[in-house]
PDB file of C-alpha atoms in Angstrom:
ATOM      1  CA  MET A   1       0.000   0.000   0.000  1.00  0.00           C
ATOM      2  CA  THR A   2       1.384   3.418  -0.976  1.00  0.00           C
ATOM      3  CA  GLU A   3       1.124   6.599   1.085  1.00  0.00           C
ATOM      4  CA  ARG A   4       2.131  10.220   0.623  1.00  0.00           C
ATOM      5  CA  LEU A   5       5.709  10.846   1.696  1.00  0.00           C
ATOM      6  CA  GLU A   6       4.735  13.752   3.970  1.00  0.00           C
ATOM      7  CA  LYS A   7       2.311  11.457   5.806  1.00  0.00           C
ATOM      8  CA  ILE A   8       4.976   8.773   6.274  1.00  0.00           C
ATOM      9  CA  LEU A   9       7.421  11.318   7.700  1.00  0.00           C
ATOM     10  CA  SER A  10       4.807  12.659  10.092  1.00  0.00           C
ATOM     11  CA  HIS A  11       3.946   9.131  11.232  1.00  0.00           C
ATOM     12  CA  ALA A  12       7.646   8.466  11.816  1.00  0.00           C
ATOM     13  CA  GLY A  13       7.839  11.293  14.335  1.00  0.00           C
ATOM     14  CA  PHE A  14       9.058  14.231  12.244  1.00  0.00           C
ATOM     15  CA  GLY A  15       6.288  16.538  13.407  1.00  0.00           C
ATOM     16  CA  THR A  16       3.244  17.732  11.524  1.00  0.00           C
ATOM     17  CA  ARG A  17       2.892  17.398   7.765  1.00  0.00           C
ATOM     18  CA  LYS A  18       3.973  21.040   7.539  1.00  0.00           C
ATOM     19  CA  ASP A  19       7.149  20.102   9.401  1.00  0.00           C
ATOM     20  CA  ALA A  20       7.631  17.151   7.050  1.00  0.00           C
ATOM     21  CA  ARG A  21       7.378  19.426   4.003  1.00  0.00           C
ATOM     22  CA  LYS A  22      10.122  21.663   5.429  1.00  0.00           C
ATOM     23  CA  ILE A  23      12.401  18.623   5.732  1.00  0.00           C
ATOM     24  CA  LEU A  24      11.599  17.638   2.151  1.00  0.00           C
ATOM     25  CA  HIS A  25      12.305  21.129   0.816  1.00  0.00           C
ATOM     26  CA  LYS A  26      15.768  21.001   2.416  1.00  0.00           C
ATOM     27  CA  GLY A  27      16.597  17.919   0.332  1.00  0.00           C
ATOM     28  CA  LEU A  28      17.147  15.712   3.390  1.00  0.00           C
ATOM     29  CA  VAL A  29      14.844  12.881   2.288  1.00  0.00           C
ATOM     30  CA  THR A  30      15.732  10.084  -0.099  1.00  0.00           C
ATOM     31  CA  VAL A  31      13.618   7.244  -1.468  1.00  0.00           C
ATOM     32  CA  ASN A  32      15.675   4.285  -2.657  1.00  0.00           C
ATOM     33  CA  GLY A  33      18.744   6.520  -2.698  1.00  0.00           C
ATOM     34  CA  THR A  34      17.214   9.382  -4.722  1.00  0.00           C
ATOM     35  CA  VAL A  35      16.462  12.772  -3.172  1.00  0.00           C
ATOM     36  CA  VAL A  36      12.735  13.529  -3.216  1.00  0.00           C
ATOM     37  CA  TYR A  37      11.275  16.997  -2.663  1.00  0.00           C
ATOM     38  CA  ALA A  38       7.588  16.350  -3.413  1.00  0.00           C
ATOM     39  CA  ALA A  39       5.317  15.956  -0.377  1.00  0.00           C
ATOM     40  CA  ASP A  40       2.795  13.957  -2.403  1.00  0.00           C
ATOM     41  CA  PHE A  41       5.363  11.450  -3.678  1.00  0.00           C
ATOM     42  CA  LYS A  42       3.880   7.962  -3.177  1.00  0.00           C
ATOM     43  CA  VAL A  43       5.901   5.429  -1.199  1.00  0.00           C
ATOM     44  CA  ASP A  44       5.323   1.796  -0.257  1.00  0.00           C
ATOM     45  CA  MET A  45       7.100   1.199   3.045  1.00  0.00           C
ATOM     46  CA  GLY A  46       6.891  -2.524   2.411  1.00  0.00           C
ATOM     47  CA  THR A  47       9.266  -2.285  -0.538  1.00  0.00           C
ATOM     48  CA  ASP A  48      10.800   1.213  -0.628  1.00  0.00           C
ATOM     49  CA  GLN A  49      13.645   2.494   1.528  1.00  0.00           C
ATOM     50  CA  VAL A  50      13.130   5.968   2.951  1.00  0.00           C
ATOM     51  CA  ALA A  51      15.960   7.820   4.679  1.00  0.00           C
ATOM     52  CA  VAL A  52      16.105  11.185   6.431  1.00  0.00           C
ATOM     53  CA  ASP A  53      19.549  12.787   6.553  1.00  0.00           C
ATOM     54  CA  GLY A  54      21.027   9.377   5.776  1.00  0.00           C
ATOM     55  CA  GLU A  55      19.145   7.430   8.447  1.00  0.00           C
ATOM     56  CA  LEU A  56      16.722   4.772   7.232  1.00  0.00           C
ATOM     57  CA  LEU A  57      13.155   4.843   8.530  1.00  0.00           C
ATOM     58  CA  SER A  58      11.753   1.658   9.985  1.00  0.00           C
ATOM     59  CA  SER A  59       9.191  -0.140   7.840  1.00  0.00           C
ATOM     60  CA  GLU A  60       7.254  -1.286  10.913  1.00  0.00           C
ATOM     61  CA  ARG A  61       3.533  -0.677  10.594  1.00  0.00           C
ATOM     62  CA  ASP A  62       2.709  -0.551  14.286  1.00  0.00           C
ATOM     63  CA  LEU A  63       4.460   0.658  17.395  1.00  0.00           C
ATOM     64  CA  TYR A  64       4.886  -1.403  20.564  1.00  0.00           C
ATOM     65  CA  LEU A  65       6.404   0.163  23.693  1.00  0.00           C
ATOM     66  CA  MET A  66       7.091  -1.301  27.134  1.00  0.00           C
ATOM     67  CA  MET A  67       7.254   1.140  30.052  1.00  0.00           C
ATOM     68  CA  ASN A  68       8.125   0.696  33.707  1.00  0.00           C
ATOM     69  CA  LYS A  69       5.345   2.923  35.020  1.00  0.00           C
ATOM     70  CA  PRO A  70       6.159   5.071  38.048  1.00  0.00           C
ATOM     71  CA  ALA A  71       3.656   5.932  40.744  1.00  0.00           C
ATOM     72  CA  ASP A  72       1.909   9.333  40.719  1.00  0.00           C
ATOM     73  CA  HIS A  73       1.261   9.107  36.962  1.00  0.00           C
ATOM     74  CA  VAL A  74      -2.202   8.372  35.618  1.00  0.00           C
ATOM     75  CA  CYS A  75      -2.932   6.118  32.664  1.00  0.00           C
ATOM     76  CA  ALA A  76      -4.611   8.743  30.500  1.00  0.00           C
ATOM     77  CA  ASN A  77      -3.773  11.055  27.621  1.00  0.00           C
ATOM     78  CA  LYS A  78      -4.710  14.151  29.608  1.00  0.00           C
ATOM     79  CA  ASP A  79      -5.393  14.914  33.258  1.00  0.00           C
ATOM     80  CA  GLY A  80      -5.835  18.246  34.960  1.00  0.00           C
ATOM     81  CA  LEU A  81      -4.403  17.181  38.320  1.00  0.00           C
ATOM     82  CA  HIS A  82      -1.643  14.643  37.711  1.00  0.00           C
ATOM     83  CA  GLU A  83       1.154  13.867  35.297  1.00  0.00           C
ATOM     84  CA  THR A  84       0.184  11.228  32.740  1.00  0.00           C
ATOM     85  CA  VAL A  85       2.223   8.310  31.449  1.00  0.00           C
ATOM     86  CA  PHE A  86       2.063   9.874  27.978  1.00  0.00           C
ATOM     87  CA  SER A  87       3.991  12.891  29.313  1.00  0.00           C
ATOM     88  CA  LEU A  88       6.957  10.550  29.836  1.00  0.00           C
ATOM     89  CA  LEU A  89       7.210   9.806  26.107  1.00  0.00           C
ATOM     90  CA  GLU A  90       9.619  11.635  23.821  1.00  0.00           C
ATOM     91  CA  ASP A  91       8.272  14.257  21.417  1.00  0.00           C
ATOM     92  CA  CYS A  92       8.602  11.840  18.484  1.00  0.00           C
ATOM     93  CA  TYR A  93       5.763   9.788  20.025  1.00  0.00           C
ATOM     94  CA  ARG A  94       3.560  12.806  20.654  1.00  0.00           C
ATOM     95  CA  THR A  95       2.901  13.839  17.060  1.00  0.00           C
ATOM     96  CA  PRO A  96      -0.668  14.210  15.739  1.00  0.00           C
ATOM     97  CA  TYR A  97      -0.427  10.726  14.229  1.00  0.00           C
ATOM     98  CA  PHE A  98       0.503   9.057  17.515  1.00  0.00           C
ATOM     99  CA  GLU A  99      -1.820  11.245  19.568  1.00  0.00           C
ATOM    100  CA  SER A 100      -4.744   9.812  17.624  1.00  0.00           C
ATOM    101  CA  ARG A 101      -3.543   6.196  17.483  1.00  0.00           C
ATOM    102  CA  LEU A 102      -1.145   5.393  20.317  1.00  0.00           C
ATOM    103  CA  HIS A 103      -3.026   3.926  23.251  1.00  0.00           C
ATOM    104  CA  LEU A 104      -2.567   1.841  26.376  1.00  0.00           C
ATOM    105  CA  VAL A 105      -3.194  -1.888  26.622  1.00  0.00           C
ATOM    106  CA  GLY A 106      -5.131  -1.848  29.870  1.00  0.00           C
ATOM    107  CA  ARG A 107      -4.341   0.523  32.733  1.00  0.00           C
ATOM    108  CA  LEU A 108      -2.681   0.713  36.116  1.00  0.00           C
ATOM    109  CA  ASP A 109      -3.849   2.734  39.126  1.00  0.00           C
ATOM    110  CA  ILE A 110      -2.040   5.991  39.837  1.00  0.00           C
ATOM    111  CA  ASP A 111      -0.154   4.449  42.785  1.00  0.00           C
ATOM    112  CA  THR A 112       0.692   1.197  40.963  1.00  0.00           C
ATOM    113  CA  GLU A 113       4.041   0.707  39.242  1.00  0.00           C
ATOM    114  CA  GLY A 114       5.309  -1.700  36.616  1.00  0.00           C
ATOM    115  CA  LEU A 115       4.699  -3.114  33.178  1.00  0.00           C
ATOM    116  CA  LEU A 116       2.651  -0.892  30.906  1.00  0.00           C
ATOM    117  CA  LEU A 117       2.166  -1.386  27.169  1.00  0.00           C
ATOM    118  CA  PHE A 118       1.598   1.301  24.538  1.00  0.00           C
ATOM    119  CA  THR A 119       0.683   0.386  20.966  1.00  0.00           C
ATOM    120  CA  THR A 120      -1.001   1.510  17.765  1.00  0.00           C
ATOM    121  CA  ASP A 121      -2.108  -2.080  17.119  1.00  0.00           C
ATOM    122  CA  GLY A 122      -5.819  -2.262  17.922  1.00  0.00           C
ATOM    123  CA  ASP A 123      -6.030  -5.970  17.141  1.00  0.00           C
ATOM    124  CA  LEU A 124      -3.379  -6.794  19.739  1.00  0.00           C
ATOM    125  CA  THR A 125      -5.100  -4.629  22.323  1.00  0.00           C
ATOM    126  CA  HIS A 126      -8.443  -6.306  21.744  1.00  0.00           C
ATOM    127  CA  ARG A 127      -6.863  -9.736  22.003  1.00  0.00           C
ATOM    128  CA  LEU A 128      -5.115  -8.948  25.288  1.00  0.00           C
ATOM    129  CA  ILE A 129      -7.987  -7.214  27.086  1.00  0.00           C
ATOM    130  CA  SER A 130     -10.897  -9.278  25.772  1.00  0.00           C
ATOM    131  CA  PRO A 131     -12.619 -11.237  28.582  1.00  0.00           C
ATOM    132  CA  LYS A 132     -12.631 -14.259  26.281  1.00  0.00           C
ATOM    133  CA  THR A 133      -8.832 -14.330  26.063  1.00  0.00           C
ATOM    134  CA  LEU A 134      -8.133 -14.720  29.791  1.00  0.00           C
ATOM    135  CA  CYS A 135      -4.695 -13.160  29.389  1.00  0.00           C
ATOM    136  CA  PRO A 136      -2.803 -13.703  32.683  1.00  0.00           C
ATOM    137  CA  LYS A 137      -1.270 -10.711  34.472  1.00  0.00           C
ATOM    138  CA  LYS A 138       1.245 -11.122  37.265  1.00  0.00           C
ATOM    139  CA  TYR A 139       1.690  -8.643  40.130  1.00  0.00           C
ATOM    140  CA  PHE A 140       4.216  -8.253  42.899  1.00  0.00           C
ATOM    141  CA  VAL A 141       2.295  -7.386  46.074  1.00  0.00           C
ATOM    142  CA  ARG A 142       3.486  -6.079  49.429  1.00  0.00           C
ATOM    143  CA  LEU A 143       0.934  -6.513  52.199  1.00  0.00           C
ATOM    144  CA  GLN A 144       0.187  -4.710  55.423  1.00  0.00           C
ATOM    145  CA  LYS A 145      -0.119  -7.968  57.376  1.00  0.00           C
ATOM    146  CA  ALA A 146       2.221 -10.911  57.048  1.00  0.00           C
ATOM    147  CA  ILE A 147       0.690 -14.248  56.057  1.00  0.00           C
ATOM    148  CA  ALA A 148       1.709 -17.096  58.321  1.00  0.00           C
ATOM    149  CA  ALA A 149       2.728 -20.403  56.776  1.00  0.00           C
ATOM    150  CA  ASP A 150      -0.275 -22.215  58.246  1.00  0.00           C
ATOM    151  CA  GLU A 151      -2.644 -19.746  56.519  1.00  0.00           C
ATOM    152  CA  ARG A 152      -1.334 -20.281  53.021  1.00  0.00           C
ATOM    153  CA  SER A 153      -3.276 -23.363  51.972  1.00  0.00           C
ATOM    154  CA  ALA A 154      -6.625 -21.788  52.941  1.00  0.00           C
ATOM    155  CA  ILE A 155      -5.818 -18.640  50.958  1.00  0.00           C
ATOM    156  CA  GLU A 156      -4.698 -20.682  47.955  1.00  0.00           C
ATOM    157  CA  LYS A 157      -8.014 -22.561  47.981  1.00  0.00           C
ATOM    158  CA  LYS A 158     -10.114 -19.398  48.237  1.00  0.00           C
ATOM    159  CA  LEU A 159      -8.285 -17.874  45.280  1.00  0.00           C
ATOM    160  CA  GLN A 160      -8.493 -21.043  43.222  1.00  0.00           C
ATOM    161  CA  ASP A 161     -12.208 -21.438  43.914  1.00  0.00           C
ATOM    162  CA  GLY A 162     -12.941 -17.848  42.875  1.00  0.00           C
ATOM    163  CA  LEU A 163     -13.063 -15.153  45.514  1.00  0.00           C
ATOM    164  CA  ASP A 164     -16.211 -13.136  46.202  1.00  0.00           C
ATOM    165  CA  VAL A 165     -15.107  -9.497  45.945  1.00  0.00           C
ATOM    166  CA  PRO A 166     -17.301  -6.758  47.494  1.00  0.00           C
ATOM    167  CA  ALA A 167     -18.412  -3.626  45.660  1.00  0.00           C
ATOM    168  CA  GLU A 168     -16.213  -0.530  45.722  1.00  0.00           C
ATOM    169  CA  ASP A 169     -17.135   3.024  44.719  1.00  0.00           C
ATOM    170  CA  ASN A 170     -19.455   2.625  41.726  1.00  0.00           C
ATOM    171  CA  GLU A 171     -18.160  -0.843  40.861  1.00  0.00           C
ATOM    172  CA  LYS A 172     -20.373  -3.821  41.641  1.00  0.00           C
ATOM    173  CA  GLU A 173     -19.325  -6.870  43.591  1.00  0.00           C
ATOM    174  CA  PHE A 174     -18.047  -9.766  41.507  1.00  0.00           C
ATOM    175  CA  LYS A 175     -16.746 -13.311  41.751  1.00  0.00           C
ATOM    176  CA  ALA A 176     -13.126 -13.337  40.645  1.00  0.00           C
ATOM    177  CA  LEU A 177     -11.916 -15.958  38.220  1.00  0.00           C
ATOM    178  CA  PRO A 178      -9.525 -18.527  39.694  1.00  0.00           C
ATOM    179  CA  ALA A 179      -6.243 -16.821  40.619  1.00  0.00           C
ATOM    180  CA  LYS A 180      -2.837 -18.147  41.627  1.00  0.00           C
ATOM    181  CA  ILE A 181      -0.688 -16.881  44.495  1.00  0.00           C
ATOM    182  CA  GLU A 182       3.062 -17.428  44.596  1.00  0.00           C
ATOM    183  CA  TRP A 183       4.881 -17.158  47.914  1.00  0.00           C
ATOM    184  CA  THR A 184       8.229 -15.488  48.504  1.00  0.00           C
ATOM    185  CA  GLU A 185      10.775 -15.655  51.316  1.00  0.00           C
ATOM    186  CA  LYS A 186       9.009 -12.767  53.030  1.00  0.00           C
ATOM    187  CA  ASN A 187       5.608 -13.428  54.594  1.00  0.00           C
ATOM    188  CA  ASP A 188       4.312  -9.990  53.616  1.00  0.00           C
ATOM    189  CA  GLU A 189       5.357 -10.175  49.951  1.00  0.00           C
ATOM    190  CA  VAL A 190       3.689 -12.366  47.304  1.00  0.00           C
ATOM    191  CA  PHE A 191       3.017 -12.617  43.595  1.00  0.00           C
ATOM    192  CA  LEU A 192      -0.576 -12.830  42.361  1.00  0.00           C
ATOM    193  CA  VAL A 193      -1.593 -14.004  38.890  1.00  0.00           C
ATOM    194  CA  ILE A 194      -5.078 -12.980  37.717  1.00  0.00           C
ATOM    195  CA  ASN A 195      -6.842 -13.484  34.394  1.00  0.00           C
ATOM    196  CA  GLU A 196      -9.020 -10.383  34.290  1.00  0.00           C
ATOM    197  CA  GLY A 197      -8.721  -6.673  34.974  1.00  0.00           C
ATOM    198  CA  LYS A 198     -11.497  -5.343  37.172  1.00  0.00           C
ATOM    199  CA  TYR A 199     -11.360  -1.967  38.918  1.00  0.00           C
ATOM    200  CA  HIS A 200      -8.754  -2.067  41.737  1.00  0.00           C
ATOM    201  CA  GLN A 201      -8.944  -5.840  41.450  1.00  0.00           C
ATOM    202  CA  VAL A 202      -5.791  -6.936  43.260  1.00  0.00           C
ATOM    203  CA  LYS A 203      -6.381  -4.504  46.135  1.00  0.00           C
ATOM    204  CA  ARG A 204     -10.017  -5.547  46.451  1.00  0.00           C
ATOM    205  CA  MET A 205      -9.141  -9.240  46.405  1.00  0.00           C
ATOM    206  CA  PHE A 206      -6.701  -8.902  49.299  1.00  0.00           C
ATOM    207  CA  ALA A 207      -9.173  -6.695  51.151  1.00  0.00           C
ATOM    208  CA  ALA A 208     -11.679  -9.551  50.797  1.00  0.00           C
ATOM    209  CA  LEU A 209      -9.036 -11.791  52.386  1.00  0.00           C
ATOM    210  CA  GLY A 210      -8.724  -9.394  55.309  1.00  0.00           C
ATOM    211  CA  ASN A 211      -5.478  -7.730  54.252  1.00  0.00           C
ATOM    212  CA  PHE A 212      -4.324  -4.435  52.734  1.00  0.00           C
ATOM    213  CA  VAL A 213      -2.011  -3.807  49.767  1.00  0.00           C
ATOM    214  CA  THR A 214       0.743  -1.306  50.582  1.00  0.00           C
ATOM    215  CA  TYR A 215       2.685  -1.635  47.297  1.00  0.00           C
ATOM    216  CA  LEU A 216       1.712  -3.029  43.918  1.00  0.00           C
ATOM    217  CA  LYS A 217       3.724  -3.603  40.752  1.00  0.00           C
ATOM    218  CA  ARG A 218       2.734  -5.427  37.564  1.00  0.00           C
ATOM    219  CA  VAL A 219       5.619  -7.572  36.374  1.00  0.00           C
ATOM    220  CA  GLN A 220       4.154  -9.681  33.557  1.00  0.00           C
ATOM    221  CA  ILE A 221       1.423  -9.679  30.879  1.00  0.00           C
ATOM    222  CA  GLY A 222       0.906 -12.995  29.126  1.00  0.00           C
ATOM    223  CA  GLY A 223       4.398 -14.319  28.477  1.00  0.00           C
ATOM    224  CA  LEU A 224       5.961 -10.841  28.455  1.00  0.00           C
ATOM    225  CA  CYS A 225       7.972  -9.858  31.546  1.00  0.00           C
ATOM    226  CA  LEU A 226       8.971  -6.364  32.549  1.00  0.00           C
ATOM    227  CA  ASP A 227      12.566  -5.644  31.568  1.00  0.00           C
ATOM    228  CA  PRO A 228      14.450  -5.315  34.903  1.00  0.00           C
ATOM    229  CA  ALA A 229      16.880  -2.914  33.220  1.00  0.00           C
ATOM    230  CA  LEU A 230      14.146  -0.296  32.807  1.00  0.00           C
ATOM    231  CA  ALA A 231      14.160   2.271  35.596  1.00  0.00           C
ATOM    232  CA  LEU A 232      10.874   3.814  36.689  1.00  0.00           C
ATOM    233  CA  GLY A 233       9.582   6.047  33.906  1.00  0.00           C
ATOM    234  CA  GLU A 234      11.816   4.497  31.263  1.00  0.00           C
ATOM    235  CA  TYR A 235      10.511   2.691  28.195  1.00  0.00           C
ATOM    236  CA  ARG A 236      11.663   1.012  25.000  1.00  0.00           C
ATOM    237  CA  LYS A 237      10.320  -0.740  21.933  1.00  0.00           C
ATOM    238  CA  LEU A 238       9.460  -4.408  22.175  1.00  0.00           C
ATOM    239  CA  THR A 239      11.723  -6.807  20.335  1.00  0.00           C
ATOM    240  CA  ALA A 240      10.267  -9.181  17.756  1.00  0.00           C
ATOM    241  CA  GLU A 241      10.782 -12.038  20.200  1.00  0.00           C
ATOM    242  CA  GLU A 242       8.899 -10.218  22.959  1.00  0.00           C
ATOM    243  CA  LEU A 243       6.050  -9.401  20.617  1.00  0.00           C
ATOM    244  CA  GLU A 244       5.698 -13.098  19.881  1.00  0.00           C
ATOM    245  CA  LEU A 245       5.129 -13.694  23.608  1.00  0.00           C
ATOM    246  CA  LEU A 246       1.929 -11.660  23.392  1.00  0.00           C
TER     247      LEU A 246
END
């Protein structure tokens, strides 16, 4: 499929189409090694090679980013009170093209850290968040009260059977799908794997068990794990191998 060269440049993060035309007029853009000045020049990114100032543009059709979300940032494009996760992205991902297409795959609460996915791929998003998919999500949880060893089997059974979770705010009560808890060396730290994404779900589930979550971090979605090298607020593109895990 061919597209106008100015549109391709804008999509690649070179600003608005007006900005793209300025780059073209300077003679900085080549298509298959030939300088092109025309904004309406048609290009097929599947077969043509486009370069700006000697650097080849990626032919990827969709964008996939992994972020280690920090606390105190909301999962929204705009918010009048708090910083958003989109404000952490570089300007090249905040062009009109990305502003209309780049979105989050699910959300995390403002005080929750960890694995957050951004993409322009609507099909992937639908597949991961659809209730029919039952995509597992793994969280590291720090609790207010330690869980004694002799309490573990009862908690495991309640989670496996499907916990009855009370209503909260405007959200109705619900019966959680079977969940798995993984114990650590510390009695007040666990991992919880759930297969859905209800409002404040992890916090509400532990509240139903008579405990309180003091720290929460998502560490895995499907087969994709958070890159431990990413500091809070940092992000990077997914590799082809990581994309396959989703």
